[in-house]
Amino acid sequence: SSSSKTRRHLSRIMGCLYEDHCLWNDASDLSEKFSISQWLEKSGLLKNAEMCREILEKAFESSFVACEVHGAAFLGSSCLRAFRLGDANGTAVDSHNVSPTITKCWKVCSRIVNLLGKGLMHADEVIGNACAQGLVISFSYDGHDAPILNPFLYEGFALALNELNSALKKFNSIDHADPTRASTLIRAAGVLLAASTSGAGSRSNTEDVSVDLGPARLQCTEALFSILGGAAYRKDEELSLAVGEALAAYADAFGNAKWSNESEIWPDDYDEVFAFDLPPHQHVLYTLFQREVTHTNPLKRNASAAVLLALVAHASRQANLGRMDRAMVKQVSKNINLFQNSFIKLLSDPKSKQLSRESCCRGLAACRGLAHTLGDDGGILNERLLKAFGQTTYGGSAMIETESQARERRNERDGADADFPETEIGGAAGITESALGAFREMAAAAISLGRPDTVYSLLILSTSHSAWLAPRNRDKYNERSLLGNARAENSVSVRNALRPHLGKLVPRLLRACNDPNKHTREQMNSLWVALTGGGAESRAVITQNFLSTIDALIQDAVCSSWRARAGACSAISDIIVGRSWDELGGGGVVVDDDGEKMNTTASIRLIRLWRSALRALDDVRLVVRERGEVLGRSLRALTIRLCDPSVLISSDDTFLSDSDQMKKDREIEVQAEYAAAVSLGWLVKYGLNAPCPEATGICISCLLGIVDVSKPTTLQPVLAELCYALLMAMSGLEPAALNYLQVRAAGDSNSGGSGNDRYDNLERIRIQAAMSGPIATALNKCLEMVKHVDLETQQKLVPVFDSSLRTGAGFATRAATADAVSNLSNSCPSAFRFKGISSVNPTVRLLRALYYASERERGITAKDKMTHALGNLAALAPGSSVRQLVIKACKRYCESSGSNNDPSARKAAAATVRAIVVRSSNQLYDGGPNDIWRKKVLPVAFLGRHDEDTKVSTLWKDVWDEGGSIMSSSGRNDDTYGITLQENLLPFLEMAIISALRDMSWARRRHACSALLELSNSNILAPTSRSIIGDEDENDHDRFLQRAKSSSVLLRECTRIIARPRVWVGKADTIKAGSIIAGKWCSIAPAKGTSFDSLHGYYHTEWFPIVLKIDSYDDLFDGDGWFALNHSEADYLQDANCDVDEVKQLVANDDEYNGDESGLNLTDENEFEEEPDSGATFVKRSSMNTGVQSVSFSGFCRLILDQGLKSPSQDTEGILPYRAAALSNLSNLLQSLVSAKGRFVSDYMIVYKRNLYHQLAPRLFSSISDGQSKNDKSMPPLLVANALECLASLIYDSIGDPGLSKEQNFNYSDPMDCLNFFVGLSGNSAWTIRQMSTLAASSLVAKMATKYLQKNEAIKVCLDCATKALKDRKFWKVRQ
């Protein structure tokens, strides 16, 4: 047949037919003895055997039919078994006289055995396996002892053993390892070895056979031992169990036989000769104990466990069947201690595998079953086993003893059995704590039950390898077969017995199921599933004993044993999943765990769980830290779930009534509030301060999760503390390497860009990363909840923000705090409204903290955020506190220049004022009793617009624009007059400019000069337009008086500054501003001590900035004779404090500006109390009749000329531009002295200009002449050109007219001489001189008397000058 299954079944059926002798007996008397000759003749067995032999012989030829060979192997083996068992009965009538048929049949059978053995190594795997199975069928038997081997089979049998030995070696080698074929060969070897036992030492009768049966049997036995740990075993470890069964069959083939070479004393070391002389049962045990179990190869040792199990299990089964007298059973029982010790040793081997460990477990149970069957109560075995398993925490264990008891025990046991493994407290001697961890727990459980024998049932229950479930092994190695009568009823009875103790056992079992040791973990997992049923049943057992289990595991998580800590952490992480508040113990809120004596509620357990998790994360052992991370994640999920009311609704709530549902929902919300209060309180107080970064990280992650799922009412009790913790975590959890990188990048000069730019860029990146992180997200979520909580909770956040600003270690915290303040200022403004304006007011303290923090902050991004928050908060703060802060900022700005130059402080002050003005514009409507916005802030802003730092100047410009628009719209200008903002604030701008001009800081002076120049150019320091044309009203009168006073004061201050000999950058602007003011007012300046229009009474000489007097050439101020006295600088400075008391009065009486500055210490800001207005900050309009000295126009021109013609000092840096600016401004000033409309004014002005010309022209002509010399002290061409420009402006109308002047005969008074002088300079090499000389000549020609222009000489000179100028091809300005 083409079906191998059909062929096997046919062979089996034929074998059964052959073996049923009744079918072939035709005698009528059934009692007649069986005749084998007749049986062979009737059954045709010999014919079929010969046919099978022929087919098998063809299998080794070049061509054969595989299916025929396969069928012949099975059919031939069935014929051989039937004939062998039939002849073995000894019932043949011709047994003493063997017939030729029987002899022939034995020879055919022997040949079949030979061929089957030869076919074991056939190249075709199917044929090889068929031959091996054929051998098993041929020599299998149904009785307890193997049949005697017939001598006719010795020859074929020996050859078959030899071939089997070779096949075992081949298919166990590295090159040809085949577990499948090795498995069939091992089974065949066991059968052949059992059958060959009766023929040990026999030789074949034929001389050509060189193989003896005895040596072949020993070689086959060694081949089986070589399978252990070999290449085939590495592919399939279950081969070791097959080897054990084969060796057990070999050892127990003749159970009641007497052996002549038995030995009760074995040598300590393995002796091969001695081993080969032993009978099979002793040979196998001796080789195992002395060689295989103690082998250095761990694979050998692993495989030995299964072999030992097969042997002791076979002996236990035989004993259970009442066959205790068999030699193999007796030998095993004698060496039961060796079996137990070997099992324990292999069990604790760190290299042992699952099958090896489970074989040891079942082997220990088999030892106990065998001992019990033989009449032993098992006390000694139990004691040894429990001591070997080591320490346990339950009473009754042999390892529970004090040190004194242990010492006494050792002294008493000096002569103890060497086979007994000596133990020490804490574990077996030579065995690690982890190796027997699972079995130590099993022993503890059995002792706690008071039934030590239960440990064997637990050992069997803890095994789960698939080998025990295989059909061929299920009945051989089950609990009934191994333990026999010593077994417990069943696993159900074991569970029932353990159920009252599960409260104590479950924590220990769960901890052992998560032991760091893989062996312990696998063993206890199997036991756990066997005891609890696994799945939902296990969960129910845990739930039933949850509180006692969790409490015990929490204690184990912090015990001294690191293995217990690791196992407890993993067990806790598994069992807390999905637990509710009630399952944890319920109860209210307890934020601190004061000790063990407290009533353990859910709050206490949750706190203890977090404490255990954080301690595990900071453990010294890596394994515990890894388990701590798992516990932390599980605990985080549990905490978030407890705080989320939406996930606590169960499916059973669907059928509740509305009232019950509302009640249930309220209970859930209350429990969520409890969980949130406990978790957040402890995490904020302890978790975020954990020294371990991993612990801090898991706490932060849990905080974020809680915030994300909680409701506002849930977080309300801890909202302030939570916000503070999140704010501090913004910088606390930031890597320190980022700060190091930022500082180093700012100081790296090799990188592109400035250090501040690199610092700001990195700061911006860090803040963006922090603000986009999970902590910022949680903080924003908390801030969104603030508007849903009560006012008291909202106000608790203000001190929190103040504290985070003062104590925050990083700018990320301060930036986040600033954003939080800005957010709440818009969403919850009532939270910042407190009573009182002193530093006790939290809003005031926060306002000042923001200012001082922004001032000390280096990074631009964080500083901008804080100033932005300050502006928003100022709108809600008390007005007086805001005004005090603004005055403080203005003072800081003014003081942070010069020698105290601090750009950061100046920028912080400007940004603070800008933020308040722009974002808190409501504060500008109340300037307080001293009206600081108009009198102080805006004047400082007006000067600040001219700061050299463009960023600072832009900030002040915004202050000026925004504040000015508010001031203009408010209409608060009762004491000032004007249309534009500058004019409206002119008195206060005047005071600010004078204060800056007198400042010790040169930068402040420059700012004042620029501001003064701006006022001058904008015609603010000039007469009103109507005052010039004589069409004034009452308002114009007040405006005129205000302008006149401010112009007078500022011009006097400019004059004093110009008179000082020191030249500094910006002094030229002072000259320019002074010349512009003087030029604006000279058109209506009083002459001869009277005003232009005394009829209206509008103008008073006391307040005129400038006066025009012919006889005041030596006066700098009207009537002081300053040039005649030739005052020194010290004398001038002593006299320079005249009549500006209003400036000093403003500074002295600025009550809001007073106060000590304590630096940048945020914890000690001074409180500036606002006092009532003293009324002395500005001189009233009624006091404007006070007499003031006006500046003399001629003296002022002389002073400027002195500055332009002064000889340079040794330090000439900046002198030339200053002198050039002085001469240029003098020219502009002289050009402003034009004739004004009115009575008798024109003639007076011509006389005044002529007189001024006679006073100034000689020095100018002299300087120009000296400039043409070639010495080192000659005037530079630039100054010569400016001097020529001054002369051109100084020339008066009708110069040289005798009717108008009585000039002396001086060269500079003769128009022709002057004209020739100018024309002579038109050929100068300097183009500026050529240009200005031409312009001066044209001015002279335009203003000289007509009688000179009628002369040919004058015309010729003019033509020559024009020709030279027009021929200048290089410089177009000259030609122009």
Coordinates of N, CA and C in Angstrom, one line a residue, residues 456-572:
Y456 N 5.1 18.8 48.5 CA 5.4 18.0 47.3 C 4.2 18.2 46.3
S457 N 3.0 18.3 46.8 CA 1.9 18.7 45.8 C 2.2 20.0 45.2
L458 N 2.7 21.0 46.0 CA 3.0 22.3 45.5 C 4.1 22.2 44.5
L459 N 5.1 21.4 44.7 CA 6.1 21.3 43.7 C 5.6 20.8 42.4
I460 N 4.7 19.8 42.5 CA 4.1 19.3 41.2 C 3.3 20.3 40.6
L461 N 2.5 21.0 41.4 CA 1.6 22.1 40.8 C 2.4 23.2 40.2
S462 N 3.7 23.4 40.6 CA 4.5 24.5 40.1 C 5.1 24.1 38.7
T463 N 4.9 22.9 38.3 CA 5.5 22.5 37.0 C 4.5 22.8 35.9
S464 N 5.0 23.2 34.7 CA 4.1 23.6 33.6 C 4.7 23.2 32.3
H465 N 5.8 22.4 32.2 CA 6.4 22.1 31.0 C 5.5 21.2 30.1
S466 N 5.6 21.4 28.8 CA 4.7 20.7 27.9 C 5.0 19.2 27.9
A467 N 6.2 18.8 28.4 CA 6.6 17.4 28.4 C 5.7 16.6 29.3
W468 N 5.2 17.2 30.4 CA 4.3 16.4 31.3 C 2.9 16.2 30.8
L469 N 2.6 17.0 29.7 CA 1.2 16.9 29.2 C 1.2 16.0 28.0
A470 N 2.3 15.5 27.5 CA 2.4 14.6 26.4 C 1.7 13.3 26.7
P471 N 1.0 12.6 25.8 CA 0.2 11.4 26.1 C 1.1 10.3 26.7
R472 N 2.4 10.1 26.3 CA 3.2 9.0 26.7 C 3.7 9.3 28.1
N473 N 3.7 10.6 28.6 CA 4.2 11.0 29.9 C 3.1 11.4 30.9
R474 N 1.9 11.6 30.5 CA 0.9 12.1 31.3 C 0.6 11.2 32.5
D475 N 0.6 9.9 32.3 CA 0.3 8.9 33.4 C 1.5 8.5 34.1
K476 N 2.7 8.7 33.5 CA 3.9 8.2 34.1 C 4.4 9.2 35.2
Y477 N 4.1 10.5 35.0 CA 4.7 11.5 35.9 C 3.7 12.4 36.6
N478 N 2.4 11.9 36.7 CA 1.4 12.7 37.4 C 1.6 12.5 38.9
E479 N 0.7 13.2 39.6 CA 0.8 13.2 41.1 C 0.5 11.8 41.6
R480 N -0.4 11.1 41.0 CA -0.8 9.8 41.5 C 0.3 8.8 41.3
S481 N 1.0 8.8 40.2 CA 2.1 7.9 39.9 C 3.3 8.2 40.8
L482 N 3.6 9.5 41.0 CA 4.8 9.8 41.8 C 4.6 9.7 43.3
L483 N 3.5 10.2 43.8 CA 3.4 10.2 45.2 C 2.6 9.0 45.8
G484 N 1.8 8.4 44.9 CA 1.1 7.2 45.4 C 0.1 7.6 46.5
N485 N 0.2 6.8 47.6 CA -0.6 7.1 48.8 C -0.2 8.3 49.6
A486 N 1.0 8.9 49.3 CA 1.5 10.0 50.0 C 0.9 11.3 49.4
R487 N 0.2 11.2 48.4 CA -0.2 12.5 47.7 C -1.4 13.0 48.4
A488 N -1.6 14.3 48.2 CA -2.9 14.9 48.7 C -4.0 14.5 47.7
E489 N -5.2 14.8 48.1 CA -6.3 14.2 47.4 C -6.2 14.7 45.9
N490 N -6.2 16.0 45.7 CA -6.0 16.5 44.4 C -5.7 18.0 44.5
S491 N -5.5 18.7 43.4 CA -5.2 20.1 43.5 C -6.3 20.9 44.1
V492 N -7.6 20.5 43.9 CA -8.7 21.2 44.5 C -8.6 21.1 46.0
S493 N -8.3 20.0 46.5 CA -8.1 19.9 48.0 C -7.0 20.7 48.5
V494 N -5.9 20.8 47.7 CA -4.8 21.7 48.1 C -5.3 23.1 48.2
R495 N -6.0 23.5 47.2 CA -6.5 24.9 47.2 C -7.4 25.1 48.4
N496 N -8.3 24.2 48.7 CA -9.2 24.4 49.8 C -8.4 24.4 51.1
A497 N -7.4 23.6 51.2 CA -6.6 23.6 52.4 C -5.8 25.0 52.6
L498 N -5.4 25.6 51.5 CA -4.7 26.8 51.5 C -5.6 28.0 51.6
R499 N -6.9 27.9 51.4 CA -7.7 29.1 51.3 C -7.8 29.9 52.6
P500 N -7.9 29.3 53.7 CA -7.9 30.1 55.0 C -6.5 30.9 55.2
H501 N -5.5 30.5 54.5 CA -4.2 31.1 54.7 C -3.8 32.0 53.5
L502 N -4.7 32.2 52.6 CA -4.4 33.0 51.4 C -4.0 34.4 51.8
G503 N -4.6 35.0 52.9 CA -4.2 36.3 53.3 C -2.8 36.5 53.5
K504 N -2.1 35.4 54.0 CA -0.7 35.5 54.3 C 0.1 34.9 53.1
L505 N -0.5 34.0 52.4 CA 0.2 33.4 51.3 C 0.3 34.2 50.0
V506 N -0.8 34.9 49.7 CA -0.9 35.7 48.5 C 0.2 36.7 48.3
P507 N 0.5 37.5 49.4 CA 1.6 38.5 49.2 C 2.9 37.8 48.9
R508 N 3.2 36.7 49.6 CA 4.4 36.0 49.4 C 4.5 35.3 48.0
L509 N 3.4 34.8 47.6 CA 3.4 34.1 46.3 C 3.5 35.2 45.2
L510 N 2.8 36.3 45.3 CA 2.9 37.4 44.3 C 4.3 37.9 44.3
R511 N 4.9 38.1 45.4 CA 6.3 38.6 45.4 C 7.2 37.6 44.8
A512 N 7.0 36.3 45.0 CA 7.9 35.3 44.4 C 7.6 35.2 42.9
C513 N 6.4 35.4 42.5 CA 6.1 35.4 41.1 C 6.8 36.5 40.3
N514 N 7.2 37.5 41.0 CA 8.0 38.6 40.4 C 9.4 38.7 40.9
D515 N 9.9 37.6 41.3 CA 11.3 37.5 41.8 C 12.3 37.9 40.6
P516 N 13.4 38.5 41.0 CA 14.4 38.8 39.9 C 14.9 37.6 39.2
N517 N 15.0 36.5 40.0 CA 15.5 35.3 39.4 C 14.5 34.7 38.5
K518 N 14.9 34.4 37.2 CA 14.0 33.8 36.2 C 13.5 32.5 36.7
H519 N 14.3 31.6 37.2 CA 13.9 30.3 37.6 C 12.8 30.4 38.7
T520 N 13.0 31.2 39.7 CA 12.0 31.4 40.7 C 10.7 32.0 40.2
R521 N 10.8 32.9 39.3 CA 9.7 33.5 38.7 C 8.8 32.5 37.9
E522 N 9.5 31.7 37.1 CA 8.7 30.8 36.3 C 8.1 29.7 37.2
Q523 N 8.8 29.2 38.2 CA 8.3 28.2 39.0 C 7.1 28.7 39.8
M524 N 7.2 29.9 40.4 CA 6.1 30.4 41.2 C 4.9 30.8 40.3
N525 N 5.1 31.2 39.1 CA 4.0 31.6 38.2 C 3.1 30.3 38.0
S526 N 3.8 29.2 37.7 CA 3.1 28.0 37.5 C 2.3 27.6 38.8
L527 N 2.9 27.7 39.9 CA 2.3 27.4 41.2 C 1.1 28.3 41.4
W528 N 1.3 29.6 41.1 CA 0.2 30.6 41.3 C -1.0 30.2 40.5
V529 N -0.8 29.9 39.2 CA -1.9 29.5 38.3 C -2.5 28.3 38.8
A530 N -1.7 27.3 39.3 CA -2.3 26.1 39.7 C -3.2 26.2 41.0
L531 N -2.7 27.1 41.9 CA -3.5 27.3 43.1 C -4.7 28.2 43.0
T532 N -4.6 29.3 42.2 CA -5.7 30.2 42.0 C -6.5 30.1 40.8
G533 N -6.0 29.3 39.9 CA -6.8 29.1 38.6 C -6.4 30.0 37.5
G534 N -5.7 31.1 37.8 CA -5.3 32.1 36.8 C -6.4 32.9 36.3
G535 N -6.1 34.0 35.6 CA -7.1 34.9 35.0 C -8.0 35.5 36.0
A536 N -9.3 35.5 35.7 CA -10.2 36.2 36.5 C -10.3 35.6 37.9
E537 N -10.0 34.3 38.1 CA -10.1 33.7 39.4 C -8.9 34.2 40.2
S538 N -7.7 34.4 39.6 CA -6.6 34.9 40.4 C -6.9 36.4 40.8
R539 N -7.5 37.1 39.9 CA -7.9 38.5 40.2 C -8.9 38.5 41.4
A540 N -9.8 37.6 41.4 CA -10.8 37.6 42.5 C -10.1 37.2 43.8
V541 N -9.1 36.3 43.8 CA -8.4 36.0 45.0 C -7.7 37.2 45.6
I542 N -7.0 37.9 44.6 CA -6.3 39.1 45.1 C -7.2 40.1 45.6
T543 N -8.4 40.3 45.0 CA -9.3 41.3 45.4 C -9.9 40.9 46.8
Q544 N -10.1 39.7 47.0 CA -10.6 39.2 48.3 C -9.7 39.5 49.4
N545 N -8.4 39.4 49.2 CA -7.3 39.7 50.2 C -6.5 40.9 49.9
F546 N -7.1 41.9 49.3 CA -6.3 43.0 48.7 C -5.7 43.8 49.8
L547 N -6.4 44.2 50.8 CA -5.8 45.1 51.8 C -4.6 44.5 52.5
S548 N -4.8 43.2 53.0 CA -3.7 42.6 53.7 C -2.5 42.4 52.7
T549 N -2.9 42.1 51.4 CA -1.8 41.8 50.5 C -1.0 43.1 50.2
I550 N -1.7 44.2 50.0 CA -1.0 45.5 49.6 C -0.2 46.0 50.8
D551 N -0.7 45.8 52.0 CA 0.0 46.2 53.2 C 1.3 45.4 53.4
A552 N 1.2 44.1 53.2 CA 2.4 43.3 53.3 C 3.4 43.6 52.2
L553 N 2.9 43.8 51.0 CA 3.9 44.1 49.9 C 4.5 45.5 50.1
I554 N 3.8 46.4 50.6 CA 4.4 47.8 50.9 C 5.5 47.6 51.9
Q555 N 5.3 46.8 52.9 CA 6.4 46.5 53.9 C 7.6 45.8 53.2
D556 N 7.3 44.9 52.3 CA 8.4 44.2 51.6 C 9.1 45.1 50.7
A557 N 8.4 46.1 50.2 CA 9.1 47.0 49.2 C 10.1 47.9 49.8
V558 N 10.2 47.9 51.1 CA 11.2 48.8 51.8 C 12.0 47.9 52.8
C559 N 12.0 46.6 52.6 CA 12.8 45.8 53.5 C 14.2 45.7 53.1
S560 N 15.0 45.0 53.9 CA 16.5 45.0 53.7 C 16.9 44.1 52.5
S561 N 16.1 43.2 52.1 CA 16.5 42.3 51.0 C 16.1 42.9 49.7
W562 N 17.1 43.0 48.9 CA 16.9 43.7 47.6 C 16.0 42.8 46.7
R563 N 16.1 41.5 46.8 CA 15.2 40.7 46.0 C 13.7 40.8 46.4
A564 N 13.5 40.9 47.7 CA 12.2 41.1 48.2 C 11.6 42.5 47.7
R565 N 12.5 43.5 47.7 CA 12.1 44.9 47.3 C 11.7 44.8 45.8
A566 N 12.5 44.1 45.0 CA 12.2 44.1 43.6 C 10.9 43.3 43.3
G567 N 10.8 42.2 43.9 CA 9.6 41.4 43.7 C 8.3 42.1 44.2
A568 N 8.4 42.8 45.4 CA 7.3 43.5 45.9 C 6.9 44.7 45.0
C569 N 7.8 45.4 44.4 CA 7.5 46.5 43.5 C 6.8 46.0 42.3
S570 N 7.2 44.9 41.7 CA 6.5 44.4 40.6 C 5.2 43.9 40.9
A571 N 5.0 43.2 42.1 CA 3.7 42.7 42.5 C 2.8 43.8 42.7
I572 N 3.2 44.9 43.4 CA 2.3 46.0 43.6 C 1.9 46.6 42.3

